[in-house]
Amino acid sequence: QVQLQESGPGLVKPSETLSLTCAVSGYSIISPYYWGWIRQPPGEGLEWIGGVYHSGSTYYNPALKSRVTISLDTSKNQLSLKLISVTAADTAVYYCARLDDSSRTFNFDYWGRGTLVTVSS
Amino acid sequence: QSVLTQPPSVSAAPGQKVTISCSGSSSNIGNNYVSWYQQLPGTAPKLLIFASNKRPSGIPDRFSGSKSGTSATLGITGLQTGDEADYYCGTWDSSLSGYVFGTGTKVTVL
């Protein structure tokens, strides 16, 4: 059973960097899947942030691309998210998830429970 | 600003049926499969439908999906109070080279 668990600071100051990790268990992240990050501001909908393939190739939301870096740590079987120059608009629950793109089906089949990050001084 | 449009809310009595639409374009729904996610209050989204009309193991057949052109539809029959949740469609957008979610629909059981 694939399990994902997000972790990181729950409070980040404006203009600083948001850093989160997602520990994956029950599956190797070097297997041919895509691992992504999604966020959800309080009371709002889902927003795809971006993700990384097992090969290291990355895809980012164009609206966030200039501020986002997503990477894999194969030694720890985890992925990470860094978002620089944060503002209050980046306050959200952040989820990591696995994207199954086999046969171009493109579905997030496993999700973490999410972690709330608040941007405030 | 989501590129996939859903109605904000739908409602029906227990046992009835609801349908949720998801409207997109040729760069997303028109040329890719659609997924649907259920988000119960306070929880992470859960995959409900993939490849436009397939259900993962454990998802009851009360949930169904379809796609036609640049639109997709989620159907829920035999509505139960436990179905009260937010529902999102999602797919890959070839123009954006990224994943897009719908605006979300809140289902209320009257």
PDB file of C-alpha atoms in Angstrom:
ATOM      1  CA  GLN A   1       0.000   0.000   0.000  1.00  0.00           C
ATOM      2  CA  VAL A   2       1.433   3.334  -1.084  1.00  0.00           C
ATOM      3  CA  GLN A   3       1.479   5.966   1.649  1.00  0.00           C
ATOM      4  CA  LEU A   4       2.561   9.589   1.476  1.00  0.00           C
ATOM      5  CA  GLN A   5       3.212  11.898   4.421  1.00  0.00           C
ATOM      6  CA  GLU A   6       3.908  15.604   4.142  1.00  0.00           C
ATOM      7  CA  SER A   7       5.983  17.445   6.721  1.00  0.00           C
ATOM      8  CA  GLY A   8       7.446  20.877   7.265  1.00  0.00           C
ATOM      9  CA  PRO A   9       6.945  24.173   9.099  1.00  0.00           C
ATOM     10  CA  GLY A  10       3.359  25.195   9.624  1.00  0.00           C
ATOM     11  CA  LEU A  11       4.225  28.889   9.708  1.00  0.00           C
ATOM     12  CA  VAL A  12       6.412  30.807   7.254  1.00  0.00           C
ATOM     13  CA  LYS A  13       7.126  34.523   7.248  1.00  0.00           C
ATOM     14  CA  PRO A  14       6.348  36.648   4.180  1.00  0.00           C
ATOM     15  CA  SER A  15       9.204  36.855   1.642  1.00  0.00           C
ATOM     16  CA  GLU A  16      10.817  33.711   3.057  1.00  0.00           C
ATOM     17  CA  THR A  17      11.003  30.211   1.565  1.00  0.00           C
ATOM     18  CA  LEU A  18       8.418  27.495   2.126  1.00  0.00           C
ATOM     19  CA  SER A  19      10.045  24.056   2.303  1.00  0.00           C
ATOM     20  CA  LEU A  20       8.126  20.792   2.547  1.00  0.00           C
ATOM     21  CA  THR A  21       9.009  17.134   2.210  1.00  0.00           C
ATOM     22  CA  CYS A  22       6.859  14.160   1.352  1.00  0.00           C
ATOM     23  CA  ALA A  23       7.939  10.764   2.632  1.00  0.00           C
ATOM     24  CA  VAL A  24       6.792   7.895   0.430  1.00  0.00           C
ATOM     25  CA  SER A  25       6.415   4.388   1.820  1.00  0.00           C
ATOM     26  CA  GLY A  26       5.274   1.171   0.233  1.00  0.00           C
ATOM     27  CA  TYR A  27       6.637   2.169  -3.170  1.00  0.00           C
ATOM     28  CA  SER A  28       9.939   3.279  -4.638  1.00  0.00           C
ATOM     29  CA  ILE A  29       9.990   6.779  -6.069  1.00  0.00           C
ATOM     30  CA  ILE A  30      12.461   5.660  -8.721  1.00  0.00           C
ATOM     31  CA  SER A  31       9.755   3.497 -10.264  1.00  0.00           C
ATOM     32  CA  PRO A  32       8.165   4.996 -13.400  1.00  0.00           C
ATOM     33  CA  TYR A  33       5.638   7.349 -11.871  1.00  0.00           C
ATOM     34  CA  TYR A  34       5.201  11.084 -11.511  1.00  0.00           C
ATOM     35  CA  TRP A  35       5.152  12.627  -8.048  1.00  0.00           C
ATOM     36  CA  GLY A  36       3.382  15.928  -7.599  1.00  0.00           C
ATOM     37  CA  TRP A  37       2.348  18.699  -5.248  1.00  0.00           C
ATOM     38  CA  ILE A  38      -1.123  20.227  -5.070  1.00  0.00           C
ATOM     39  CA  ARG A  39      -2.346  22.970  -2.765  1.00  0.00           C
ATOM     40  CA  GLN A  40      -5.700  24.212  -1.527  1.00  0.00           C
ATOM     41  CA  PRO A  41      -6.155  27.649   0.043  1.00  0.00           C
ATOM     42  CA  PRO A  42      -8.660  27.692   2.912  1.00  0.00           C
ATOM     43  CA  GLY A  43     -12.186  27.417   1.528  1.00  0.00           C
ATOM     44  CA  GLU A  44     -10.997  27.271  -2.068  1.00  0.00           C
ATOM     45  CA  GLY A  45     -10.354  24.711  -4.777  1.00  0.00           C
ATOM     46  CA  LEU A  46      -7.376  22.575  -5.743  1.00  0.00           C
ATOM     47  CA  GLU A  47      -4.369  24.037  -7.521  1.00  0.00           C
ATOM     48  CA  TRP A  48      -1.674  21.920  -9.167  1.00  0.00           C
ATOM     49  CA  ILE A  49       1.792  23.205  -8.244  1.00  0.00           C
ATOM     50  CA  GLY A  50       3.970  20.855 -10.239  1.00  0.00           C
ATOM     51  CA  GLY A  51       5.808  17.588 -10.066  1.00  0.00           C
ATOM     52  CA  VAL A  52       8.755  15.444 -10.941  1.00  0.00           C
ATOM     53  CA  TYR A  53       9.158  12.205 -12.840  1.00  0.00           C
ATOM     54  CA  HIS A  54      11.291   9.354 -11.595  1.00  0.00           C
ATOM     55  CA  SER A  55      13.815  10.441 -14.229  1.00  0.00           C
ATOM     56  CA  GLY A  56      14.104  13.872 -12.632  1.00  0.00           C
ATOM     57  CA  SER A  57      12.159  15.746 -15.309  1.00  0.00           C
ATOM     58  CA  THR A  58       9.956  18.436 -13.830  1.00  0.00           C
ATOM     59  CA  TYR A  59       6.705  20.149 -14.796  1.00  0.00           C
ATOM     60  CA  TYR A  60       5.491  23.308 -13.068  1.00  0.00           C
ATOM     61  CA  ASN A  61       2.331  25.393 -13.017  1.00  0.00           C
ATOM     62  CA  PRO A  62       3.191  28.377 -15.245  1.00  0.00           C
ATOM     63  CA  ALA A  63       1.755  30.737 -12.634  1.00  0.00           C
ATOM     64  CA  LEU A  64       4.223  29.477 -10.013  1.00  0.00           C
ATOM     65  CA  LYS A  65       7.133  28.337 -12.157  1.00  0.00           C
ATOM     66  CA  SER A  66       9.443  31.232 -11.298  1.00  0.00           C
ATOM     67  CA  ARG A  67       9.205  30.461  -7.571  1.00  0.00           C
ATOM     68  CA  VAL A  68       8.970  26.665  -7.377  1.00  0.00           C
ATOM     69  CA  THR A  69      11.477  23.840  -7.221  1.00  0.00           C
ATOM     70  CA  ILE A  70      10.437  20.209  -6.859  1.00  0.00           C
ATOM     71  CA  SER A  71      12.961  17.414  -6.513  1.00  0.00           C
ATOM     72  CA  LEU A  72      13.429  13.800  -5.507  1.00  0.00           C
ATOM     73  CA  ASP A  73      15.698  12.421  -2.801  1.00  0.00           C
ATOM     74  CA  THR A  74      16.077   8.799  -3.841  1.00  0.00           C
ATOM     75  CA  SER A  75      18.207   7.914  -0.801  1.00  0.00           C
ATOM     76  CA  LYS A  76      15.310   8.836   1.498  1.00  0.00           C
ATOM     77  CA  ASN A  77      12.490   7.884  -0.889  1.00  0.00           C
ATOM     78  CA  GLN A  78      10.958  11.308  -0.607  1.00  0.00           C
ATOM     79  CA  LEU A  79      10.174  14.365  -2.663  1.00  0.00           C
ATOM     80  CA  SER A  80      10.508  17.975  -1.707  1.00  0.00           C
ATOM     81  CA  LEU A  81       8.919  21.307  -2.496  1.00  0.00           C
ATOM     82  CA  LYS A  82      10.501  24.728  -2.239  1.00  0.00           C
ATOM     83  CA  LEU A  83       8.521  27.897  -2.862  1.00  0.00           C
ATOM     84  CA  ILE A  84      10.423  31.161  -2.571  1.00  0.00           C
ATOM     85  CA  SER A  85       9.265  34.695  -1.800  1.00  0.00           C
ATOM     86  CA  VAL A  86       5.986  33.604  -0.230  1.00  0.00           C
ATOM     87  CA  THR A  87       3.063  35.898   0.495  1.00  0.00           C
ATOM     88  CA  ALA A  88      -0.234  35.463   2.324  1.00  0.00           C
ATOM     89  CA  ALA A  89      -1.680  34.154  -0.955  1.00  0.00           C
ATOM     90  CA  ASP A  90       0.483  31.052  -0.524  1.00  0.00           C
ATOM     91  CA  THR A  91      -1.341  30.077   2.663  1.00  0.00           C
ATOM     92  CA  ALA A  92      -2.873  26.689   1.924  1.00  0.00           C
ATOM     93  CA  VAL A  93      -3.029  23.006   2.694  1.00  0.00           C
ATOM     94  CA  TYR A  94      -0.256  21.390   0.676  1.00  0.00           C
ATOM     95  CA  TYR A  95      -0.711  17.832  -0.587  1.00  0.00           C
ATOM     96  CA  CYS A  96       1.743  15.477  -2.240  1.00  0.00           C
ATOM     97  CA  ALA A  97       0.345  12.819  -4.534  1.00  0.00           C
ATOM     98  CA  ARG A  98       1.320  10.198  -7.074  1.00  0.00           C
ATOM     99  CA  LEU A  99       0.199  10.730 -10.661  1.00  0.00           C
ATOM    100  CA  ASP A 100      -0.496   7.659 -12.726  1.00  0.00           C
ATOM    101  CA  ASP A 101       0.023   8.635 -16.352  1.00  0.00           C
ATOM    102  CA  SER A 102       0.012   5.115 -17.743  1.00  0.00           C
ATOM    103  CA  SER A 103      -1.833   5.010 -21.050  1.00  0.00           C
ATOM    104  CA  ARG A 104      -2.216   8.771 -20.648  1.00  0.00           C
ATOM    105  CA  THR A 105      -4.879   8.369 -17.964  1.00  0.00           C
ATOM    106  CA  PHE A 106      -3.342  11.136 -15.801  1.00  0.00           C
ATOM    107  CA  ASN A 107      -4.889  10.562 -12.408  1.00  0.00           C
ATOM    108  CA  PHE A 108      -3.651  11.232  -8.895  1.00  0.00           C
ATOM    109  CA  ASP A 109      -4.235   7.829  -7.335  1.00  0.00           C
ATOM    110  CA  TYR A 110      -2.513   8.213  -3.967  1.00  0.00           C
ATOM    111  CA  TRP A 111      -2.547  11.332  -1.785  1.00  0.00           C
ATOM    112  CA  GLY A 112      -0.965  12.414   1.462  1.00  0.00           C
ATOM    113  CA  ARG A 113      -3.165  13.787   4.222  1.00  0.00           C
ATOM    114  CA  GLY A 114      -1.930  17.309   3.605  1.00  0.00           C
ATOM    115  CA  THR A 115      -0.202  19.889   5.757  1.00  0.00           C
ATOM    116  CA  LEU A 116      -1.390  23.421   6.451  1.00  0.00           C
ATOM    117  CA  VAL A 117       1.136  26.158   5.823  1.00  0.00           C
ATOM    118  CA  THR A 118       0.304  29.665   6.959  1.00  0.00           C
ATOM    119  CA  VAL A 119       2.245  32.660   5.699  1.00  0.00           C
ATOM    120  CA  SER A 120       2.240  35.355   8.338  1.00  0.00           C
ATOM    121  CA  SER A 121       4.643  37.552  10.225  1.00  0.00           C
TER     122      SER A 121
ATOM    123  CA  GLN B   1      -8.173  30.739 -12.606  1.00  0.00           C
ATOM    124  CA  SER B   2      -9.182  27.164 -13.442  1.00  0.00           C
ATOM    125  CA  VAL B   3      -9.555  26.155 -17.081  1.00  0.00           C
ATOM    126  CA  LEU B   4     -12.161  23.516 -16.195  1.00  0.00           C
ATOM    127  CA  THR B   5     -15.597  24.812 -15.234  1.00  0.00           C
ATOM    128  CA  GLN B   6     -17.995  23.053 -12.869  1.00  0.00           C
ATOM    129  CA  PRO B   7     -21.261  24.193 -11.275  1.00  0.00           C
ATOM    130  CA  PRO B   8     -20.666  25.515  -7.745  1.00  0.00           C
ATOM    131  CA  SER B   9     -23.267  23.252  -6.179  1.00  0.00           C
ATOM    132  CA  VAL B  10     -25.847  20.553  -6.826  1.00  0.00           C
ATOM    133  CA  SER B  11     -28.325  18.972  -4.450  1.00  0.00           C
ATOM    134  CA  ALA B  12     -30.895  16.217  -4.296  1.00  0.00           C
ATOM    135  CA  ALA B  13     -32.793  14.098  -1.794  1.00  0.00           C
ATOM    136  CA  PRO B  14     -31.458  10.788  -0.489  1.00  0.00           C
ATOM    137  CA  GLY B  15     -31.818   8.017  -3.036  1.00  0.00           C
ATOM    138  CA  GLN B  16     -31.991  10.424  -5.950  1.00  0.00           C
ATOM    139  CA  LYS B  17     -29.418  11.073  -8.675  1.00  0.00           C
ATOM    140  CA  VAL B  18     -27.151  14.038  -9.336  1.00  0.00           C
ATOM    141  CA  THR B  19     -24.881  14.844 -12.236  1.00  0.00           C
ATOM    142  CA  ILE B  20     -21.912  17.200 -12.221  1.00  0.00           C
ATOM    143  CA  SER B  21     -20.572  18.685 -15.420  1.00  0.00           C
ATOM    144  CA  CYS B  22     -16.997  19.647 -16.201  1.00  0.00           C
ATOM    145  CA  SER B  23     -16.388  21.844 -19.212  1.00  0.00           C
ATOM    146  CA  GLY B  24     -12.980  22.303 -20.800  1.00  0.00           C
ATOM    147  CA  SER B  25     -11.344  22.645 -24.190  1.00  0.00           C
ATOM    148  CA  SER B  26      -9.545  20.718 -26.895  1.00  0.00           C
ATOM    149  CA  SER B  27      -6.212  21.084 -25.100  1.00  0.00           C
ATOM    150  CA  ASN B  28      -7.423  19.278 -21.992  1.00  0.00           C
ATOM    151  CA  ILE B  29     -10.659  17.261 -21.890  1.00  0.00           C
ATOM    152  CA  GLY B  30     -10.916  17.124 -25.665  1.00  0.00           C
ATOM    153  CA  ASN B  31      -7.726  15.116 -25.995  1.00  0.00           C
ATOM    154  CA  ASN B  32      -7.117  13.513 -22.616  1.00  0.00           C
ATOM    155  CA  TYR B  33      -8.869  11.280 -20.137  1.00  0.00           C
ATOM    156  CA  VAL B  34     -10.681  12.847 -17.197  1.00  0.00           C
ATOM    157  CA  SER B  35     -10.456  11.972 -13.518  1.00  0.00           C
ATOM    158  CA  TRP B  36     -12.874  12.793 -10.726  1.00  0.00           C
ATOM    159  CA  TYR B  37     -11.991  13.298  -7.067  1.00  0.00           C
ATOM    160  CA  GLN B  38     -14.148  13.302  -3.964  1.00  0.00           C
ATOM    161  CA  GLN B  39     -13.110  15.464  -1.024  1.00  0.00           C
ATOM    162  CA  LEU B  40     -15.021  14.792   2.163  1.00  0.00           C
ATOM    163  CA  PRO B  41     -14.939  17.621   4.735  1.00  0.00           C
ATOM    164  CA  GLY B  42     -11.529  17.993   6.335  1.00  0.00           C
ATOM    165  CA  THR B  43      -9.894  15.228   4.333  1.00  0.00           C
ATOM    166  CA  ALA B  44      -7.612  14.835   1.335  1.00  0.00           C
ATOM    167  CA  PRO B  45      -9.113  14.295  -2.117  1.00  0.00           C
ATOM    168  CA  LYS B  46      -9.740  10.707  -3.142  1.00  0.00           C
ATOM    169  CA  LEU B  47      -9.722   9.310  -6.660  1.00  0.00           C
ATOM    170  CA  LEU B  48     -13.261   8.405  -7.700  1.00  0.00           C
ATOM    171  CA  ILE B  49     -13.100   7.958 -11.464  1.00  0.00           C
ATOM    172  CA  PHE B  50     -10.124   7.637 -13.813  1.00  0.00           C
ATOM    173  CA  ALA B  51      -9.764   7.291 -17.573  1.00  0.00           C
ATOM    174  CA  SER B  52     -13.072   9.175 -17.847  1.00  0.00           C
ATOM    175  CA  ASN B  53     -15.289   6.225 -16.877  1.00  0.00           C
ATOM    176  CA  LYS B  54     -13.351   3.695 -14.805  1.00  0.00           C
ATOM    177  CA  ARG B  55     -13.678   3.166 -11.079  1.00  0.00           C
ATOM    178  CA  PRO B  56     -10.737   2.263  -8.816  1.00  0.00           C
ATOM    179  CA  SER B  57     -11.133  -0.793  -6.669  1.00  0.00           C
ATOM    180  CA  GLY B  58     -13.503  -0.129  -3.780  1.00  0.00           C
ATOM    181  CA  ILE B  59     -15.500   2.656  -5.421  1.00  0.00           C
ATOM    182  CA  PRO B  60     -19.172   1.646  -5.632  1.00  0.00           C
ATOM    183  CA  ASP B  61     -20.905   1.524  -8.994  1.00  0.00           C
ATOM    184  CA  ARG B  62     -23.252   4.306  -7.844  1.00  0.00           C
ATOM    185  CA  PHE B  63     -20.501   6.573  -9.172  1.00  0.00           C
ATOM    186  CA  SER B  64     -20.071   6.802 -12.936  1.00  0.00           C
ATOM    187  CA  GLY B  65     -18.210   8.980 -15.398  1.00  0.00           C
ATOM    188  CA  SER B  66     -18.544   9.877 -19.040  1.00  0.00           C
ATOM    189  CA  LYS B  67     -16.906  12.171 -21.560  1.00  0.00           C
ATOM    190  CA  SER B  68     -18.078  13.735 -24.778  1.00  0.00           C
ATOM    191  CA  GLY B  69     -16.017  16.192 -26.762  1.00  0.00           C
ATOM    192  CA  THR B  70     -14.671  18.843 -24.428  1.00  0.00           C
ATOM    193  CA  SER B  71     -16.985  18.042 -21.522  1.00  0.00           C
ATOM    194  CA  ALA B  72     -17.187  15.338 -18.884  1.00  0.00           C
ATOM    195  CA  THR B  73     -19.873  14.309 -16.435  1.00  0.00           C
ATOM    196  CA  LEU B  74     -19.888  12.601 -13.055  1.00  0.00           C
ATOM    197  CA  GLY B  75     -23.061  10.831 -12.013  1.00  0.00           C
ATOM    198  CA  ILE B  76     -24.019   9.728  -8.531  1.00  0.00           C
ATOM    199  CA  THR B  77     -27.072   7.519  -8.116  1.00  0.00           C
ATOM    200  CA  GLY B  78     -28.760   6.361  -4.909  1.00  0.00           C
ATOM    201  CA  LEU B  79     -27.520   9.494  -3.162  1.00  0.00           C
ATOM    202  CA  GLN B  80     -26.469   9.003   0.475  1.00  0.00           C
ATOM    203  CA  THR B  81     -25.695  11.474   3.250  1.00  0.00           C
ATOM    204  CA  GLY B  82     -22.116  10.197   3.156  1.00  0.00           C
ATOM    205  CA  ASP B  83     -21.814  11.513  -0.401  1.00  0.00           C
ATOM    206  CA  GLU B  84     -21.914  15.102   0.840  1.00  0.00           C
ATOM    207  CA  ALA B  85     -18.548  16.393  -0.302  1.00  0.00           C
ATOM    208  CA  ASP B  86     -16.750  18.549  -2.819  1.00  0.00           C
ATOM    209  CA  TYR B  87     -16.103  16.950  -6.195  1.00  0.00           C
ATOM    210  CA  TYR B  88     -13.373  17.975  -8.620  1.00  0.00           C
ATOM    211  CA  CYS B  89     -12.635  16.972 -12.178  1.00  0.00           C
ATOM    212  CA  GLY B  90      -9.066  16.936 -13.414  1.00  0.00           C
ATOM    213  CA  THR B  91      -7.008  16.194 -16.484  1.00  0.00           C
ATOM    214  CA  TRP B  92      -3.736  16.972 -18.248  1.00  0.00           C
ATOM    215  CA  ASP B  93      -3.628  20.124 -20.346  1.00  0.00           C
ATOM    216  CA  SER B  94      -1.365  19.697 -23.345  1.00  0.00           C
ATOM    217  CA  SER B  95      -1.041  23.427 -23.980  1.00  0.00           C
ATOM    218  CA  LEU B  96      -0.046  24.222 -20.402  1.00  0.00           C
ATOM    219  CA  SER B  97       1.983  21.002 -20.057  1.00  0.00           C
ATOM    220  CA  GLY B  98       0.436  20.630 -16.675  1.00  0.00           C
ATOM    221  CA  TYR B  99      -2.427  19.215 -14.691  1.00  0.00           C
ATOM    222  CA  VAL B 100      -5.620  21.210 -14.301  1.00  0.00           C
ATOM    223  CA  PHE B 101      -8.442  20.833 -11.805  1.00  0.00           C
ATOM    224  CA  GLY B 102     -12.018  21.933 -12.133  1.00  0.00           C
ATOM    225  CA  THR B 103     -13.505  24.686 -10.006  1.00  0.00           C
ATOM    226  CA  GLY B 104     -15.184  22.156  -7.739  1.00  0.00           C
ATOM    227  CA  THR B 105     -18.809  21.273  -6.989  1.00  0.00           C
ATOM    228  CA  LYS B 106     -20.363  20.916  -3.576  1.00  0.00           C
ATOM    229  CA  VAL B 107     -22.916  18.117  -3.349  1.00  0.00           C
ATOM    230  CA  THR B 108     -25.631  18.549  -0.734  1.00  0.00           C
ATOM    231  CA  VAL B 109     -28.044  15.808   0.267  1.00  0.00           C
ATOM    232  CA  LEU B 110     -31.341  17.435   1.177  1.00  0.00           C
TER     233      LEU B 110
END
